[in-house]
Short mmCIF file of C-alpha atoms in Angstrom, two decimals:
data_model
loop_
_atom_site.label_atom_id
_atom_site.label_comp_id
_atom_site.label_asym_id
_atom_site.label_seq_id
_atom_site.Cartn_x
_atom_site.Cartn_y
_atom_site.Cartn_z
CA UNK A 21 21.69 -21.08 9.32
CA UNK A 22 20.22 -19.41 6.20
CA UNK A 23 19.30 -21.20 3.00
CA UNK A 24 20.79 -18.57 0.68
CA UNK A 25 20.54 -20.85 -2.36
CA UNK A 26 16.77 -21.12 -1.89
CA UNK A 27 16.54 -17.36 -1.37
CA UNK A 28 18.39 -16.67 -4.63
CA UNK A 29 16.25 -19.22 -6.46
CA UNK A 30 12.98 -17.64 -5.27
CA UNK A 31 14.22 -14.16 -6.19
CA UNK A 32 15.16 -15.54 -9.61
CA UNK A 33 11.67 -16.94 -10.18
CA UNK A 34 10.13 -13.61 -9.17
CA UNK A 35 12.46 -11.69 -11.50
CA UNK A 36 11.28 -13.91 -14.35
CA UNK A 37 7.69 -12.90 -13.48
CA UNK A 38 8.72 -9.24 -13.46
CA UNK A 39 10.42 -9.66 -16.83
CA UNK A 40 7.25 -11.19 -18.31
CA UNK A 41 5.22 -8.18 -17.20
CA UNK A 42 7.84 -5.90 -18.77
CA UNK A 43 7.23 -7.79 -22.04
CA UNK A 44 3.49 -7.14 -21.63
CA UNK A 45 4.27 -3.42 -21.25
CA UNK A 46 6.38 -3.68 -24.41
CA UNK A 47 3.36 -5.08 -26.28
CA UNK A 48 1.35 -2.06 -25.13
CA UNK A 49 4.14 0.17 -26.45
CA UNK A 50 3.99 -1.69 -29.78
CA UNK A 51 0.22 -1.21 -29.91
CA UNK A 52 0.65 2.56 -29.61
CA UNK A 53 3.77 2.66 -31.86
CA UNK A 54 5.73 4.22 -28.99
CA UNK A 55 9.41 5.05 -28.78
CA UNK A 56 9.66 2.92 -25.64
CA UNK A 57 9.46 -0.50 -27.32
CA UNK A 58 13.22 -1.13 -27.37
CA UNK A 59 13.90 0.14 -23.81
CA UNK A 60 11.13 -2.10 -22.46
CA UNK A 61 12.39 -5.06 -24.48
CA UNK A 62 15.96 -4.55 -23.25
CA UNK A 63 14.72 -4.16 -19.67
CA UNK A 64 12.75 -7.40 -19.97
CA UNK A 65 15.70 -9.30 -21.47
CA UNK A 66 18.07 -8.12 -18.71
CA UNK A 67 15.55 -9.01 -15.99
CA UNK A 68 14.68 -12.38 -17.52
CA UNK A 69 18.37 -13.13 -18.05
CA UNK A 70 19.36 -12.42 -14.45
CA UNK A 71 16.30 -14.24 -13.11
CA UNK A 72 16.88 -17.24 -15.37
CA UNK A 73 20.56 -17.41 -14.40
CA UNK A 74 19.66 -17.33 -10.69
CA UNK A 75 17.14 -20.16 -11.10
CA UNK A 76 19.46 -22.26 -13.27
CA UNK A 77 22.41 -21.84 -10.90
CA UNK A 78 20.38 -22.67 -7.79
CA UNK A 79 17.95 -25.14 -9.42
CA UNK A 80 18.80 -27.96 -7.00
CA UNK A 81 18.53 -25.79 -3.91
CA UNK A 82 16.44 -27.23 -1.09
CA UNK A 83 12.90 -25.85 -1.16
CA UNK A 84 12.44 -25.69 2.60
CA UNK A 85 13.39 -22.47 4.33
CA UNK A 86 13.03 -21.01 7.79
CA UNK A 87 11.15 -18.04 9.16
CA UNK A 88 14.39 -16.03 9.11
CA UNK A 89 14.81 -16.84 5.42
CA UNK A 90 11.29 -15.47 4.97
CA UNK A 91 12.25 -12.13 6.50
CA UNK A 92 15.18 -11.83 4.09
CA UNK A 93 13.13 -12.84 1.04
CA UNK A 94 10.24 -10.45 1.78
CA UNK A 95 12.58 -7.48 2.22
CA UNK A 96 14.77 -8.33 -0.77
CA UNK A 97 11.83 -8.85 -3.14
CA UNK A 98 10.77 -5.19 -2.94
CA UNK A 99 14.36 -3.93 -3.22
CA UNK A 100 15.35 -6.20 -6.13
CA UNK A 101 12.05 -5.59 -7.93
CA UNK A 102 12.55 -1.84 -7.59
CA UNK A 103 16.12 -1.97 -8.90
CA UNK A 104 15.20 -3.97 -12.00
CA UNK A 105 11.88 -2.14 -12.30
CA UNK A 106 13.84 1.11 -12.69
CA UNK A 107 15.36 -0.12 -15.97
CA UNK A 108 12.46 0.93 -18.26
CA UNK A 109 12.66 4.51 -16.91
CA UNK A 110 16.45 4.65 -17.22
CA UNK A 111 16.79 3.00 -20.65
CA UNK A 112 13.97 5.08 -22.17
CA UNK A 113 15.40 8.25 -20.58
CA UNK A 114 11.94 8.96 -19.14
CA UNK A 115 13.62 9.32 -15.74
CA UNK A 116 17.37 9.56 -16.42
CA UNK A 117 18.74 9.59 -12.86
CA UNK A 118 18.94 6.39 -10.80
CA UNK A 119 17.80 8.03 -7.55
CA UNK A 120 14.68 9.38 -9.30
CA UNK A 121 13.96 6.13 -11.17
CA UNK A 122 14.39 4.03 -8.02
CA UNK A 123 12.16 6.41 -6.04
CA UNK A 124 9.42 6.20 -8.71
CA UNK A 125 9.66 2.41 -8.87
CA UNK A 126 9.79 1.86 -5.10
CA UNK A 127 6.83 4.22 -4.82
CA UNK A 128 5.09 2.00 -7.37
CA UNK A 129 5.81 -1.42 -5.88
CA UNK A 130 5.06 -0.23 -2.34
CA UNK A 131 1.81 1.33 -3.71
CA UNK A 132 2.80 4.70 -2.23
CA UNK A 133 2.11 6.87 -5.27
CA UNK A 134 4.57 9.70 -4.63
CA UNK A 135 6.15 10.83 -7.90
CA UNK A 136 9.06 12.83 -9.28
CA UNK A 137 7.43 13.43 -12.69
CA UNK A 138 6.56 16.97 -13.75
CA UNK A 139 4.87 16.03 -17.04
CA UNK A 140 3.24 12.62 -16.80
CA UNK A 141 1.36 13.00 -20.09
CA UNK A 142 4.70 13.31 -21.94
CA UNK A 143 5.60 9.70 -21.11
CA UNK A 144 4.99 7.09 -23.83
CA UNK A 145 2.15 4.61 -23.34
CA UNK A 146 4.36 1.61 -22.59
CA UNK A 147 6.17 3.41 -19.78
CA UNK A 148 2.89 4.72 -18.35
CA UNK A 149 1.50 1.19 -18.44
CA UNK A 150 4.60 -0.20 -16.70
CA UNK A 151 4.34 2.56 -14.08
CA UNK A 152 0.75 1.57 -13.26
CA UNK A 153 1.63 -2.12 -13.44
CA UNK A 154 4.28 -1.73 -10.72
CA UNK A 155 1.51 -0.65 -8.35
CA UNK A 156 -0.87 -3.39 -9.41
CA UNK A 157 1.82 -6.06 -8.92
CA UNK A 158 2.83 -4.49 -5.60
CA UNK A 159 -0.78 -4.56 -4.40
CA UNK A 160 -1.13 -8.19 -5.44
CA UNK A 161 2.01 -9.07 -3.49
CA UNK A 162 0.83 -7.18 -0.40
CA UNK A 163 -2.45 -9.12 -0.27
CA UNK A 164 -0.63 -12.43 -0.03
CA UNK A 165 2.05 -10.97 2.26
CA UNK A 166 -0.45 -9.61 4.79
CA UNK A 167 -2.87 -12.53 4.77
CA UNK A 168 -0.57 -15.51 4.36
CA UNK A 169 2.98 -14.60 5.40
CA UNK A 170 2.99 -11.87 8.08
CA UNK A 171 0.67 -13.81 10.44
CA UNK A 172 3.34 -16.44 11.06
CA UNK A 173 5.95 -13.73 11.66
CA UNK A 174 3.79 -12.29 14.43
CA UNK A 175 4.19 -8.78 13.03
CA UNK A 176 2.31 -6.16 15.06
CA UNK A 177 -0.77 -8.24 15.82
CA UNK A 178 -1.16 -9.75 12.37
CA UNK A 179 -1.38 -13.17 14.09
CA UNK A 180 -5.10 -12.44 14.37
CA UNK A 181 -5.41 -13.53 10.76
CA UNK A 182 -3.40 -16.73 11.11
CA UNK A 183 -6.50 -18.75 12.05
CA UNK A 184 -8.70 -17.18 9.39
CA UNK A 185 -6.50 -17.52 6.32
CA UNK A 186 -4.63 -20.66 5.22
CA UNK A 187 -0.97 -19.76 5.22
CA UNK A 188 2.45 -20.63 6.59
CA UNK A 189 3.10 -22.75 9.62
CA UNK A 190 6.26 -22.35 11.75
CA UNK A 191 9.51 -22.75 9.85
CA UNK A 192 7.98 -23.83 6.52
CA UNK A 193 5.42 -22.58 4.05
CA UNK A 194 2.14 -24.46 3.94
CA UNK A 195 1.35 -25.64 0.37
CA UNK A 196 -2.18 -24.26 0.85
CA UNK A 197 -0.74 -20.77 0.49
CA UNK A 198 -0.82 -21.40 -3.27
CA UNK A 199 -4.58 -21.95 -3.26
CA UNK A 200 -5.09 -18.96 -0.96
CA UNK A 201 -3.06 -16.79 -3.31
CA UNK A 202 -5.05 -17.99 -6.33
CA UNK A 203 -8.37 -17.17 -4.65
CA UNK A 204 -7.23 -13.71 -3.56
CA UNK A 205 -5.66 -12.89 -6.92
CA UNK A 206 -8.81 -14.01 -8.73
CA UNK A 207 -10.84 -11.49 -6.71
CA UNK A 208 -8.20 -8.82 -7.33
CA UNK A 209 -8.31 -9.39 -11.09
CA UNK A 210 -12.13 -9.49 -11.10
CA UNK A 211 -12.44 -6.12 -9.35
CA UNK A 212 -9.79 -4.65 -11.68
CA UNK A 213 -11.70 -5.76 -14.78
CA UNK A 214 -15.08 -4.53 -13.49
CA UNK A 215 -13.69 -1.11 -12.55
CA UNK A 216 -11.94 -0.80 -15.92
CA UNK A 217 -15.22 -1.39 -17.76
CA UNK A 218 -17.11 1.09 -15.59
CA UNK A 219 -14.49 3.83 -16.01
CA UNK A 220 -14.42 3.19 -19.76
CA UNK A 221 -18.22 3.45 -19.87
CA UNK A 222 -17.97 6.68 -17.85
CA UNK A 223 -15.86 8.46 -20.46
CA UNK A 224 -12.25 7.50 -19.83
CA UNK A 225 -10.24 6.10 -22.73
CA UNK A 226 -9.73 2.34 -22.49
CA UNK A 227 -6.03 2.90 -21.75
CA UNK A 228 -6.73 5.38 -18.94
CA UNK A 229 -9.46 3.13 -17.51
CA UNK A 230 -7.13 0.12 -17.27
CA UNK A 231 -4.34 2.17 -15.71
CA UNK A 232 -6.60 3.73 -13.10
CA UNK A 233 -8.19 0.40 -12.20
CA UNK A 234 -4.66 -0.98 -11.69
CA UNK A 235 -3.73 1.82 -9.32
CA UNK A 236 -7.11 1.99 -7.56
CA UNK A 237 -7.21 -1.69 -6.61
CA UNK A 238 -3.59 -1.43 -5.43
CA UNK A 239 -4.48 1.72 -3.43
CA UNK A 240 -1.48 3.19 -5.24
CA UNK A 241 -2.73 6.43 -6.74
CA UNK A 242 -0.59 6.71 -9.87
CA UNK A 243 -2.51 8.45 -12.65
CA UNK A 244 -1.90 8.90 -16.36
CA UNK A 245 -2.62 12.61 -15.91
CA UNK A 246 -0.63 15.27 -14.07
CA UNK A 247 -3.87 16.56 -12.50
CA UNK A 248 -4.70 13.05 -11.25
CA UNK A 249 -8.42 12.16 -11.18
CA UNK A 250 -9.29 15.88 -11.12
CA UNK A 251 -8.56 15.79 -14.87
CA UNK A 252 -11.99 14.16 -15.34
CA UNK A 253 -14.64 16.49 -13.97
CA UNK A 254 -17.10 13.61 -13.93
CA UNK A 255 -19.13 12.71 -10.83
CA UNK A 256 -19.71 9.21 -12.25
CA UNK A 257 -15.98 8.49 -12.68
CA UNK A 258 -15.13 9.89 -9.26
CA UNK A 259 -17.88 7.92 -7.47
CA UNK A 260 -16.80 4.72 -9.23
CA UNK A 261 -13.23 5.27 -8.05
CA UNK A 262 -14.46 6.05 -4.51
CA UNK A 263 -16.40 2.77 -4.43
CA UNK A 264 -13.43 0.70 -5.56
CA UNK A 265 -11.03 2.53 -3.23
CA UNK A 266 -13.30 1.49 -0.34
CA UNK A 267 -13.24 -2.11 -1.59
CA UNK A 268 -9.44 -2.05 -2.02
CA UNK A 269 -9.08 -0.75 1.55
CA UNK A 270 -11.20 -3.65 2.86
CA UNK A 271 -9.78 -6.99 4.00
CA UNK A 272 -9.79 -9.13 0.85
CA UNK A 273 -10.98 -12.17 2.78
CA UNK A 274 -14.20 -10.21 3.42
CA UNK A 275 -14.51 -9.54 -0.30
CA UNK A 276 -14.12 -13.28 -0.86
CA UNK A 277 -16.82 -13.96 1.74
CA UNK A 278 -19.18 -11.46 0.08
CA UNK A 279 -18.62 -12.93 -3.39
CA UNK A 280 -19.30 -16.43 -2.07
CA UNK A 281 -22.57 -15.31 -0.45
CA UNK A 282 -21.35 -15.18 3.16
CA UNK A 283 -22.55 -11.62 3.79
CA UNK A 284 -22.89 -12.16 7.54
CA UNK A 285 -19.09 -12.34 7.81
CA UNK A 286 -18.90 -8.86 6.29
CA UNK A 287 -21.41 -6.97 8.37
CA UNK A 288 -20.37 -8.77 11.57
CA UNK A 289 -16.70 -7.95 11.06
CA UNK A 290 -15.63 -5.41 13.66
CA UNK A 291 -12.76 -3.91 11.69
CA UNK A 292 -15.02 -3.31 8.68
CA UNK A 293 -17.61 -1.56 10.87
CA UNK A 294 -15.00 0.81 12.31
CA UNK A 295 -13.49 1.34 8.86
CA UNK A 296 -16.83 2.56 7.49
CA UNK A 297 -17.54 4.49 10.71
CA UNK A 298 -14.26 6.43 10.48
CA UNK A 299 -15.00 7.30 6.83
CA UNK A 300 -18.50 8.53 7.76
CA UNK A 301 -17.33 10.60 10.75
CA UNK A 302 -14.43 12.34 8.97
CA UNK A 303 -16.55 12.92 5.85
CA UNK A 304 -19.37 14.48 7.89
CA UNK A 305 -17.05 16.86 9.78
CA UNK A 306 -15.01 17.96 6.75
CA UNK A 307 -18.12 18.26 4.56
CA UNK A 308 -19.71 20.57 7.14
CA UNK A 309 -16.48 22.57 7.33
CA UNK A 310 -16.32 23.01 3.55
CA UNK A 311 -19.93 24.21 3.42
CA UNK A 312 -19.15 26.82 6.07
CA UNK A 313 -15.81 28.00 4.68
CA UNK A 314 -16.15 27.72 0.87
CA UNK A 315 -18.60 28.58 -1.89
CA UNK A 316 -18.87 24.98 -3.10
CA UNK A 317 -22.31 23.50 -3.77
CA UNK A 318 -23.61 20.63 -1.65
CA UNK A 319 -22.85 17.84 -4.13
CA UNK A 320 -19.42 19.19 -5.08
CA UNK A 321 -18.43 19.69 -1.43
CA UNK A 322 -19.68 16.21 -0.51
CA UNK A 323 -17.89 14.55 -3.45
CA UNK A 324 -14.61 16.39 -2.82
CA UNK A 325 -14.77 15.51 0.88
CA UNK A 326 -15.70 11.86 0.42
CA UNK A 327 -13.10 11.39 -2.32
CA UNK A 328 -10.24 12.87 -0.30
CA UNK A 329 -11.20 11.10 2.94
CA UNK A 330 -11.43 7.71 1.22
CA UNK A 331 -8.30 8.39 -0.83
CA UNK A 332 -6.24 9.19 2.28
CA UNK A 333 -7.63 6.61 4.72
CA UNK A 334 -7.14 3.83 2.15
CA UNK A 335 -3.70 5.35 1.34
CA UNK A 336 -4.56 5.52 -2.37
CA UNK A 337 -3.47 9.13 -2.79
CA UNK A 338 -5.59 10.26 -5.74
CA UNK A 339 -6.56 13.93 -5.74
CA UNK A 340 -9.64 15.77 -6.95
CA UNK A 341 -9.09 18.77 -4.67
CA UNK A 342 -6.09 20.37 -2.99
CA UNK A 343 -6.74 19.94 0.74
CA UNK A 344 -3.89 22.38 1.48
CA UNK A 345 -6.24 25.18 0.36
CA UNK A 346 -8.76 24.19 3.03
CA UNK A 347 -8.83 25.75 6.51
CA UNK A 348 -6.12 24.63 8.98
CA UNK A 349 -8.69 22.68 11.03
CA UNK A 350 -9.79 20.62 8.01
CA UNK A 351 -6.18 20.17 6.90
CA UNK A 352 -5.28 18.77 10.34
CA UNK A 353 -8.15 16.30 10.09
CA UNK A 354 -6.82 15.12 6.72
CA UNK A 355 -3.32 14.80 8.19
CA UNK A 356 -4.76 12.74 11.08
CA UNK A 357 -5.99 10.25 8.48
CA UNK A 358 -2.37 9.79 7.36
CA UNK A 359 -1.96 7.63 10.47
CA UNK A 360 -5.02 5.42 9.97
CA UNK A 361 -4.61 3.30 6.86
CA UNK A 362 -6.90 0.68 5.37
CA UNK A 363 -7.98 -2.62 6.84
CA UNK A 364 -5.46 -5.32 7.62
CA UNK A 365 -5.46 -7.76 4.72
CA UNK A 366 -6.13 -5.02 2.18
CA UNK A 367 -3.74 -3.33 -0.24
CA UNK A 368 -3.82 -0.21 1.93
CA UNK A 369 -0.82 0.99 3.93
CA UNK A 370 -0.59 2.90 7.20
CA UNK A 371 -1.04 1.67 10.77
CA UNK A 372 -4.26 -0.21 9.82
CA UNK A 373 -7.77 0.06 11.26
CA UNK A 374 -7.37 -3.17 13.24
CA UNK A 375 -4.51 -1.70 15.27
CA UNK A 376 -6.29 1.63 15.76
CA UNK A 377 -9.35 -0.21 17.13
CA UNK A 378 -7.26 -2.40 19.45
CA UNK A 379 -5.40 0.67 20.75
CA UNK A 380 -8.65 2.52 21.46
CA UNK A 381 -10.20 -0.51 23.14
CA UNK A 382 -7.15 -1.22 25.26
CA UNK A 383 -6.99 2.42 26.39
CA UNK A 384 -10.67 2.33 27.36
CA UNK A 385 -10.30 -0.96 29.23
CA UNK A 386 -7.22 0.37 31.07
CA UNK A 387 -9.44 3.10 32.51
CA UNK A 388 -11.99 0.48 33.57
CA UNK A 389 -9.24 -1.64 35.17
CA UNK A 390 -8.17 1.37 37.24
CA UNK A 391 -11.71 1.64 38.58
CA UNK A 392 -12.03 -2.14 39.06
CA UNK A 393 -8.50 -3.39 39.83
CA UNK A 394 -9.63 -6.94 40.67
CA UNK A 395 -11.76 -7.40 37.57
CA UNK A 396 -10.55 -9.42 34.58
CA UNK A 397 -11.45 -7.32 31.53
CA UNK A 398 -10.01 -8.79 28.34
CA UNK A 399 -9.84 -6.86 25.09
CA UNK A 400 -12.15 -8.45 22.52
CA UNK A 401 -11.98 -8.25 18.75
CA UNK A 402 -14.66 -9.85 16.58
CA UNK A 403 -16.10 -11.37 19.78
CA UNK A 404 -12.86 -13.16 20.57
CA UNK A 405 -10.52 -12.41 23.43
CA UNK A 406 -7.22 -10.92 22.25
CA UNK A 407 -4.10 -12.22 23.98
CA UNK A 408 -1.77 -9.95 25.93
CA UNK A 409 1.01 -10.82 23.49
CA UNK A 410 -0.96 -9.43 20.55
CA UNK A 411 -1.86 -6.27 22.50
CA UNK A 412 1.84 -5.86 23.35
CA UNK A 413 2.77 -6.36 19.69
CA UNK A 414 0.26 -3.73 18.59
CA UNK A 415 1.43 -1.24 21.23
CA UNK A 416 5.05 -1.84 20.23
CA UNK A 417 4.20 -1.37 16.56
CA UNK A 418 2.38 1.90 17.30
CA UNK A 419 5.17 3.30 19.47
CA UNK A 420 7.92 2.35 17.00
CA UNK A 421 5.84 3.78 14.12
CA UNK A 422 5.54 7.13 15.92
CA UNK A 423 9.20 7.07 16.96
CA UNK A 424 10.30 6.47 13.36
CA UNK A 425 7.99 9.28 12.24
CA UNK A 426 9.42 11.81 14.71
CA UNK A 427 13.07 10.82 14.19
CA UNK A 428 12.69 10.73 10.40
CA UNK A 429 10.93 14.11 10.37
CA UNK A 430 13.79 15.59 12.40
CA UNK A 431 16.34 14.14 9.97
CA UNK A 432 14.38 15.29 6.92
CA UNK A 433 14.42 18.90 8.15
CA UNK A 434 18.16 18.79 7.33
CA UNK A 435 17.05 18.28 3.70
CA UNK A 436 13.95 20.48 3.72
CA UNK A 437 13.85 22.94 6.64
CA UNK A 438 10.11 23.54 6.27
CA UNK A 439 8.59 21.52 9.14
CA UNK A 440 5.17 21.03 7.50
CA UNK A 441 6.81 19.72 4.33
CA UNK A 442 9.12 17.41 6.30
CA UNK A 443 6.26 16.01 8.36
CA UNK A 444 4.17 15.48 5.25
CA UNK A 445 6.97 13.81 3.26
CA UNK A 446 7.80 11.39 6.07
CA UNK A 447 4.19 10.59 6.99
CA UNK A 448 3.15 9.98 3.38
CA UNK A 449 6.19 7.75 2.71
CA UNK A 450 5.88 5.75 5.92
CA UNK A 451 2.11 5.36 5.40
CA UNK A 452 2.43 4.66 1.64
CA UNK A 453 -0.08 7.40 0.84
CA UNK A 454 1.33 9.59 -1.96
CA UNK A 455 0.68 13.31 -1.44
CA UNK A 456 1.96 15.06 1.66
CA UNK A 457 1.94 18.57 3.08
CA UNK A 458 3.64 21.87 2.22
CA UNK A 459 5.98 21.50 -0.75
CA UNK A 460 4.74 17.95 -1.37
CA UNK A 461 0.96 18.45 -1.37
CA UNK A 462 -1.54 17.08 -3.92
CA UNK A 463 -0.67 19.79 -6.44
CA UNK A 464 3.10 19.22 -6.11
CA UNK A 465 5.55 16.30 -6.38
CA UNK A 466 8.92 15.12 -5.05
CA UNK A 467 11.14 16.17 -7.97
CA UNK A 468 12.74 18.95 -5.92
CA UNK A 469 13.95 16.56 -3.18
CA UNK A 470 17.75 15.98 -3.36
CA UNK A 471 19.00 12.49 -4.22
CA UNK A 472 19.85 11.64 -0.60
CA UNK A 473 16.30 12.60 0.38
CA UNK A 474 14.82 10.34 -2.29
CA UNK A 475 16.86 7.35 -1.09
CA UNK A 476 15.79 8.11 2.50
CA UNK A 477 12.09 8.36 1.59
CA UNK A 478 12.36 5.19 -0.50
CA UNK A 479 13.62 3.37 2.58
CA UNK A 480 10.67 4.71 4.61
CA UNK A 481 8.27 3.47 1.91
CA UNK A 482 9.77 -0.01 2.20
CA UNK A 483 9.71 0.16 5.99
CA UNK A 484 6.04 1.15 6.10
CA UNK A 485 4.95 -1.27 3.40
CA UNK A 486 6.54 -4.27 5.12
CA UNK A 487 5.07 -3.45 8.55
CA UNK A 488 8.30 -2.09 10.10
CA UNK A 489 9.53 -5.19 11.93
CA UNK A 490 10.00 -7.25 8.76
CA UNK A 491 12.78 -4.84 7.77
CA UNK A 492 14.00 -3.71 11.21
CA UNK A 493 14.66 -7.27 12.35
CA UNK A 494 17.37 -7.50 9.67
CA UNK A 495 19.36 -4.83 11.55
CA UNK A 496 19.45 -6.92 14.72
CA UNK A 497 22.80 -8.72 15.32
CA UNK A 498 20.87 -11.58 16.97
CA UNK A 499 19.06 -12.23 13.67
CA UNK A 500 22.31 -13.17 11.94
CA UNK A 501 23.58 -15.45 14.70
CA UNK A 502 23.25 -19.20 14.19
#
């Protein structure tokens, strides 16, 4: 059956890690003589205490666990982390209500970036640092999840990466996952440090630079300013963030290949080519539209366009311009990007470029098969034939994603009757993007959503972040049978 003792032990270890990072946030609060030192300390002690108790109680638990145990652990990690991660907000009274604090924390750990805060600058430094840190930790977890754990689950075509990245084998975790995680995290930390230094050199304070590098590399989008990145009217800062958003939305194994001198793996990678192509196409169309419909200069229009396209397709969610003020045609193009997402194996959310490419290719080849019914025309990805099972998985993922979007939008209209707002809130939560449409656009937030709506959107964030099936399988009666 299930190895619940091992599950509790692993969750305990992870809570200890979370508690340590709360202590780091407390040190930041001490550095700035903030009023949040005690709340962060108490939060850390509670988290460390519960985590330590879980480890001590289940210390002798068997280390081996099954694939089904993995589904439970992956889902519970984000829920438990979000519950304990809410403590700093609640104890400091920065966000006094549990529904709001949980929403903000789940939005952080899932790297969504939607917020309930109306005055971000009023928060003390330690809380702001913890807020950004939730996204950075969430992004770090997603890298390992997508490249080392989901492939063995067979989630929506992620098996394609099973052969490329050392990871789990059926029914037990391969010890090499530890080395894989170390390599990927080293790259993640390196990019974070480099971006921090560049943003600091560009005019941000050191504190703001660190926070924005955290949330850029996580494709999270939390900012230390209410106006987001638009607060800094600096082309240098915005282009630096654009560059690192593109990197964060790229498969991290490609980044590893590039840093180790294997550049051919990067420019030969089919997903990366389409990823850049989609950015170029959408940027060109929207840029032309802005020139025709606004009074913006060439550079400003190009920068605003490129920033928003990259921000949305990578699901980062930063804002330098309010796309809701653009023409309906341009706004629809931006909303279309809500359903793209970054590359598989990146910190980005959404459907993922890999799946979009496989869907387009399969649709094209279906037309060819109609014309040549006796021909064998396999779908190829990175010059390798893709199995029918993977194509079926991808199609199933896409259909269930759309079904959840339509059903959830219908349900959310009971909370907010404005259809545009409901569509935007659901799409941005499911795709882990941040800003939405209507009442929840780049210039607004989610503070006005009732508590039941925040719990519902938090669930959608978790669902989207964990690739749907990882969570949905837990609702299947067959999953719990021996």
